[in-house]
Amino acid sequence: MSRRSGVLEFAILGLLRESPMHGYELRKRLNTSLGVFRAFSYGSLYPCLKTLVANGWLIEESGTAAQDAPAAPLSGRRAKIVYRLTAAGKERFEELLSHTGPDAWEDEHFGVRFAFFGQTSRDVRMRVLEGRRSRLEERLDKMRAAMARTRERLDDYTLELQRHGMESVEREVRWLNELIESERAGRDQRDGTAGQDGTTDRDADRSPQQNQSGDAGGPPRYRGGSRPDPSDDTAK
């Protein structure tokens, strides 16, 4: 399976964990919620769905008329098929969710992994964030070295383009630093550090979503304006 197909498999299983959907709904969610898939077509989506069904991770069901209505003009009979995650599919998604290897840090995969951080344990989130930061810091070092070697031979516009690329990577590193600091602060609180009111995270009531993902709060607000897009081509 190619890396891009693996990312698509992960995203489909994650979205269907939330609720069953038909192909049109899935494509819409992939395009709007996970920007890295904005160029995906039905030609890529349906073969992946068929593979997941063959593996026993999804089942196909007949949809209701209400479910089919918005999709019928675009996808015809295919819109009548609703895809539902099986127990084996949930286990497969949990397995993929726990992976923290280099693929999880790359430009394309990181954005999708981050989109499902709400379902990911804190320790896994930390490893993915720190791996991503390390990868970008390596990229920055190479970009700076390349600029130092070639800046005298570059025209102003090419040099400005390289500076723009470096600034994009630097901005994402700052964003990752904030996320990592926030995760560490939440972990310290969870481990028993008392707050100003004398209570700890262990004493506080936790919602089911917090218990599922193992966190005590969300990511920090990005202080540099809008947060960088992890799949931004300028950060490659």
Short mmCIF file of C-alpha atoms in Angstrom, two decimals:
data_model
loop_
_atom_site.label_atom_id
_atom_site.label_comp_id
_atom_site.label_asym_id
_atom_site.label_seq_id
_atom_site.Cartn_x
_atom_site.Cartn_y
_atom_site.Cartn_z
CA MET A 1 0.00 0.00 0.00
CA SER A 2 1.35 3.43 -0.94
CA ARG A 3 1.87 6.10 1.69
CA ARG A 4 -0.99 8.19 0.29
CA SER A 5 -3.33 5.18 0.28
CA GLY A 6 -2.36 4.50 3.88
CA VAL A 7 -3.26 8.06 4.86
CA LEU A 8 -6.61 7.73 3.09
CA GLU A 9 -7.32 4.45 4.89
CA PHE A 10 -6.57 6.07 8.25
CA ALA A 11 -8.79 9.07 7.50
CA ILE A 12 -11.73 6.96 6.30
CA LEU A 13 -11.63 4.70 9.35
CA GLY A 14 -11.40 7.73 11.63
CA LEU A 15 -14.35 9.51 10.05
CA LEU A 16 -16.51 6.39 10.02
CA ARG A 17 -15.73 5.85 13.68
CA GLU A 18 -17.79 9.00 14.30
CA SER A 19 -20.80 7.78 12.29
CA PRO A 20 -21.72 5.72 9.22
CA MET A 21 -21.61 7.66 5.94
CA HIS A 22 -22.11 7.14 2.24
CA GLY A 23 -19.45 7.94 -0.32
CA TYR A 24 -20.62 11.48 -1.02
CA GLU A 25 -20.54 12.37 2.69
CA LEU A 26 -17.09 10.85 3.08
CA ARG A 27 -15.69 12.78 0.15
CA LYS A 28 -17.20 15.99 1.50
CA ARG A 29 -15.67 15.42 4.95
CA LEU A 30 -12.30 14.55 3.45
CA ASN A 31 -12.36 17.76 1.42
CA THR A 32 -13.61 20.12 4.10
CA SER A 33 -12.24 18.70 7.35
CA LEU A 34 -8.97 17.24 6.08
CA GLY A 35 -7.58 19.72 3.58
CA VAL A 36 -4.84 17.37 2.40
CA PHE A 37 -7.56 15.42 0.54
CA ARG A 38 -9.08 18.36 -1.31
CA ALA A 39 -7.81 16.96 -4.63
CA PHE A 40 -9.10 13.43 -4.04
CA SER A 41 -11.73 12.09 -6.42
CA TYR A 42 -14.21 9.26 -6.37
CA GLY A 43 -11.71 7.34 -8.50
CA SER A 44 -9.39 7.24 -5.45
CA LEU A 45 -12.01 6.94 -2.74
CA TYR A 46 -14.06 3.97 -3.89
CA PRO A 47 -11.20 1.52 -4.52
CA CYS A 48 -9.99 2.24 -0.98
CA LEU A 49 -13.48 1.68 0.42
CA LYS A 50 -13.76 -1.63 -1.44
CA THR A 51 -10.40 -2.73 -0.01
CA LEU A 52 -11.50 -1.86 3.52
CA VAL A 53 -14.71 -3.83 3.01
CA ALA A 54 -12.73 -6.81 1.69
CA ASN A 55 -10.48 -6.65 4.77
CA GLY A 56 -13.53 -6.81 7.03
CA TRP A 57 -13.01 -3.32 8.44
CA LEU A 58 -16.17 -1.86 6.87
CA ILE A 59 -19.54 -3.21 5.89
CA GLU A 60 -21.86 -1.89 3.20
CA GLU A 61 -25.50 -1.21 4.05
CA SER A 62 -28.44 0.16 2.12
CA GLY A 63 -29.01 3.82 2.92
CA THR A 64 -32.33 5.51 3.50
CA ALA A 65 -33.91 7.87 1.02
CA ALA A 66 -33.12 10.80 3.29
CA GLN A 67 -29.45 9.87 3.35
CA ASP A 68 -29.30 9.39 -0.41
CA ALA A 69 -31.08 12.59 -1.42
CA PRO A 70 -28.14 15.04 -1.45
CA ALA A 71 -25.82 12.59 -3.17
CA ALA A 72 -28.09 11.06 -5.79
CA PRO A 73 -27.60 13.74 -8.50
CA LEU A 74 -23.81 13.34 -8.35
CA SER A 75 -23.17 9.70 -7.66
CA GLY A 76 -26.27 7.83 -8.77
CA ARG A 77 -26.73 4.34 -7.35
CA ARG A 78 -23.48 4.45 -5.38
CA ALA A 79 -25.01 6.97 -2.98
CA LYS A 80 -27.39 4.23 -1.77
CA ILE A 81 -24.49 2.40 -0.10
CA VAL A 82 -23.71 3.45 3.46
CA TYR A 83 -20.38 2.41 4.97
CA ARG A 84 -20.23 1.38 8.61
CA LEU A 85 -17.16 0.57 10.72
CA THR A 86 -16.98 -2.99 12.05
CA ALA A 87 -15.48 -4.08 15.36
CA ALA A 88 -12.38 -5.18 13.44
CA GLY A 89 -12.30 -1.76 11.76
CA LYS A 90 -12.34 -0.03 15.13
CA GLU A 91 -9.43 -2.18 16.26
CA ARG A 92 -7.57 -1.37 13.04
CA PHE A 93 -8.09 2.37 13.57
CA GLU A 94 -6.91 2.11 17.19
CA GLU A 95 -3.80 0.32 15.95
CA LEU A 96 -3.09 3.02 13.37
CA LEU A 97 -3.84 5.73 15.92
CA SER A 98 -1.09 4.41 18.20
CA HIS A 99 1.62 4.54 15.50
CA THR A 100 4.28 7.18 16.14
CA GLY A 101 6.88 6.33 13.51
CA PRO A 102 8.42 8.73 10.97
CA ASP A 103 5.43 8.52 8.61
CA ALA A 104 3.33 10.28 11.26
CA TRP A 105 5.68 13.27 11.13
CA GLU A 106 5.75 13.82 7.37
CA ASP A 107 3.92 16.75 5.75
CA GLU A 108 1.04 14.78 4.27
CA HIS A 109 0.39 12.36 7.12
CA PHE A 110 0.92 14.78 10.01
CA GLY A 111 -2.03 16.98 9.07
CA VAL A 112 -4.35 13.96 9.07
CA ARG A 113 -2.95 12.62 12.33
CA PHE A 114 -3.43 16.02 13.93
CA ALA A 115 -7.06 16.11 12.81
CA PHE A 116 -7.68 13.03 14.98
CA PHE A 117 -5.69 14.16 18.02
CA GLY A 118 -8.95 14.40 19.98
CA GLN A 119 -9.12 10.58 19.81
CA THR A 120 -5.40 10.07 20.47
CA SER A 121 -3.75 9.44 23.83
CA ARG A 122 -1.56 12.15 25.30
CA ASP A 123 1.65 10.10 25.12
CA VAL A 124 1.13 9.37 21.43
CA ARG A 125 0.32 13.03 20.74
CA MET A 126 3.54 14.07 22.44
CA ARG A 127 5.66 11.64 20.43
CA VAL A 128 4.09 12.74 17.15
CA LEU A 129 4.47 16.44 17.96
CA GLU A 130 8.08 16.07 19.07
CA GLY A 131 8.89 13.96 16.02
CA ARG A 132 7.33 16.55 13.73
CA ARG A 133 9.27 19.34 15.42
CA SER A 134 12.54 17.42 15.09
CA ARG A 135 11.87 16.80 11.40
CA LEU A 136 11.19 20.49 10.75
CA GLU A 137 14.25 21.59 12.70
CA GLU A 138 16.36 19.32 10.51
CA ARG A 139 14.72 20.87 7.45
CA LEU A 140 15.45 24.36 8.71
CA ASP A 141 19.13 23.54 9.20
CA LYS A 142 19.36 22.29 5.62
CA MET A 143 17.52 25.31 4.25
CA ARG A 144 19.80 27.72 6.11
CA ALA A 145 22.92 25.91 4.94
CA ALA A 146 21.69 25.91 1.34
CA MET A 147 20.89 29.61 1.48
CA ALA A 148 24.30 30.43 2.92
CA ARG A 149 25.98 28.55 0.05
CA THR A 150 23.93 30.00 -2.78
CA ARG A 151 22.67 33.44 -1.71
CA GLU A 152 25.38 35.28 -3.66
CA ARG A 153 24.28 33.55 -6.87
CA LEU A 154 20.52 34.06 -6.44
CA ASP A 155 18.46 36.94 -7.74
CA ASP A 156 16.33 38.90 -5.29
CA TYR A 157 13.08 37.10 -6.13
CA THR A 158 14.49 33.60 -5.74
CA LEU A 159 16.12 34.64 -2.48
CA GLU A 160 12.83 36.08 -1.23
CA LEU A 161 11.06 32.84 -2.12
CA GLN A 162 13.57 30.87 -0.07
CA ARG A 163 13.13 33.25 2.86
CA HIS A 164 9.37 32.79 2.62
CA GLY A 165 9.79 29.01 2.80
CA MET A 166 12.03 29.29 5.84
CA GLU A 167 9.61 31.60 7.61
CA SER A 168 6.78 29.13 7.02
CA VAL A 169 8.78 26.32 8.61
CA GLU A 170 9.87 28.55 11.50
CA ARG A 171 6.24 29.53 12.11
CA GLU A 172 5.19 25.88 12.31
CA VAL A 173 8.04 25.11 14.71
CA ARG A 174 6.83 27.89 17.01
CA TRP A 175 3.30 26.51 16.81
CA LEU A 176 4.57 23.01 17.66
CA ASN A 177 6.50 24.41 20.62
CA GLU A 178 3.27 25.91 21.98
CA LEU A 179 1.39 22.65 21.51
CA ILE A 180 4.12 20.64 23.22
CA GLU A 181 4.25 23.08 26.14
CA SER A 182 0.47 22.84 26.49
CA GLU A 183 0.56 19.03 26.45
CA ARG A 184 3.30 18.99 29.10
CA ALA A 185 1.41 21.43 31.30
CA GLY A 186 -1.71 19.28 31.07
CA ARG A 187 0.29 16.17 31.91
CA ASP A 188 1.84 17.83 34.95
CA GLN A 189 -1.63 18.84 36.13
CA ARG A 190 -2.95 15.33 35.54
CA ASP A 191 -0.04 13.84 37.50
CA GLY A 192 -1.07 15.77 40.58
CA THR A 193 0.25 19.33 40.40
CA ALA A 194 -2.26 21.46 42.31
CA GLY A 195 -3.80 24.50 40.72
CA GLN A 196 -4.47 27.88 42.31
CA ASP A 197 -7.66 26.60 43.92
CA GLY A 198 -5.84 23.63 45.47
CA THR A 199 -7.49 21.06 43.20
CA THR A 200 -5.77 18.76 40.76
CA ASP A 201 -6.78 17.25 37.48
CA ARG A 202 -7.39 13.99 39.30
CA ASP A 203 -9.97 15.73 41.46
CA ALA A 204 -11.85 17.27 38.55
CA ASP A 205 -14.73 15.60 36.81
CA ARG A 206 -13.78 14.56 33.28
CA SER A 207 -16.01 14.30 30.26
CA PRO A 208 -16.23 11.02 28.30
CA GLN A 209 -14.28 12.61 25.45
CA GLN A 210 -11.50 13.62 27.82
CA ASN A 211 -11.36 10.15 29.30
CA GLN A 212 -11.22 8.64 25.82
CA SER A 213 -8.36 10.77 24.58
CA GLY A 214 -6.55 11.10 27.87
CA ASP A 215 -6.28 14.89 27.86
CA ALA A 216 -7.44 17.55 30.24
CA GLY A 217 -7.83 20.33 27.71
CA GLY A 218 -7.45 21.40 24.11
CA PRO A 219 -4.57 22.87 22.14
CA PRO A 220 -3.45 26.45 22.84
CA ARG A 221 -4.66 29.36 20.80
CA TYR A 222 -1.96 30.17 18.26
CA ARG A 223 -0.46 33.49 19.27
CA GLY A 224 0.91 34.34 15.85
CA GLY A 225 -2.49 34.77 14.20
CA SER A 226 -4.04 31.83 12.38
CA ARG A 227 -2.29 28.56 13.04
CA PRO A 228 -0.05 27.23 10.22
CA ASP A 229 -1.51 24.55 7.98
CA PRO A 230 0.58 21.40 8.61
CA SER A 231 -0.02 20.37 4.96
CA ASP A 232 1.05 23.78 3.56
CA ASP A 233 3.28 23.21 0.54
CA THR A 234 5.51 26.09 1.60
CA ALA A 235 6.59 24.10 4.64
CA LYS A 236 8.09 21.28 2.58
#
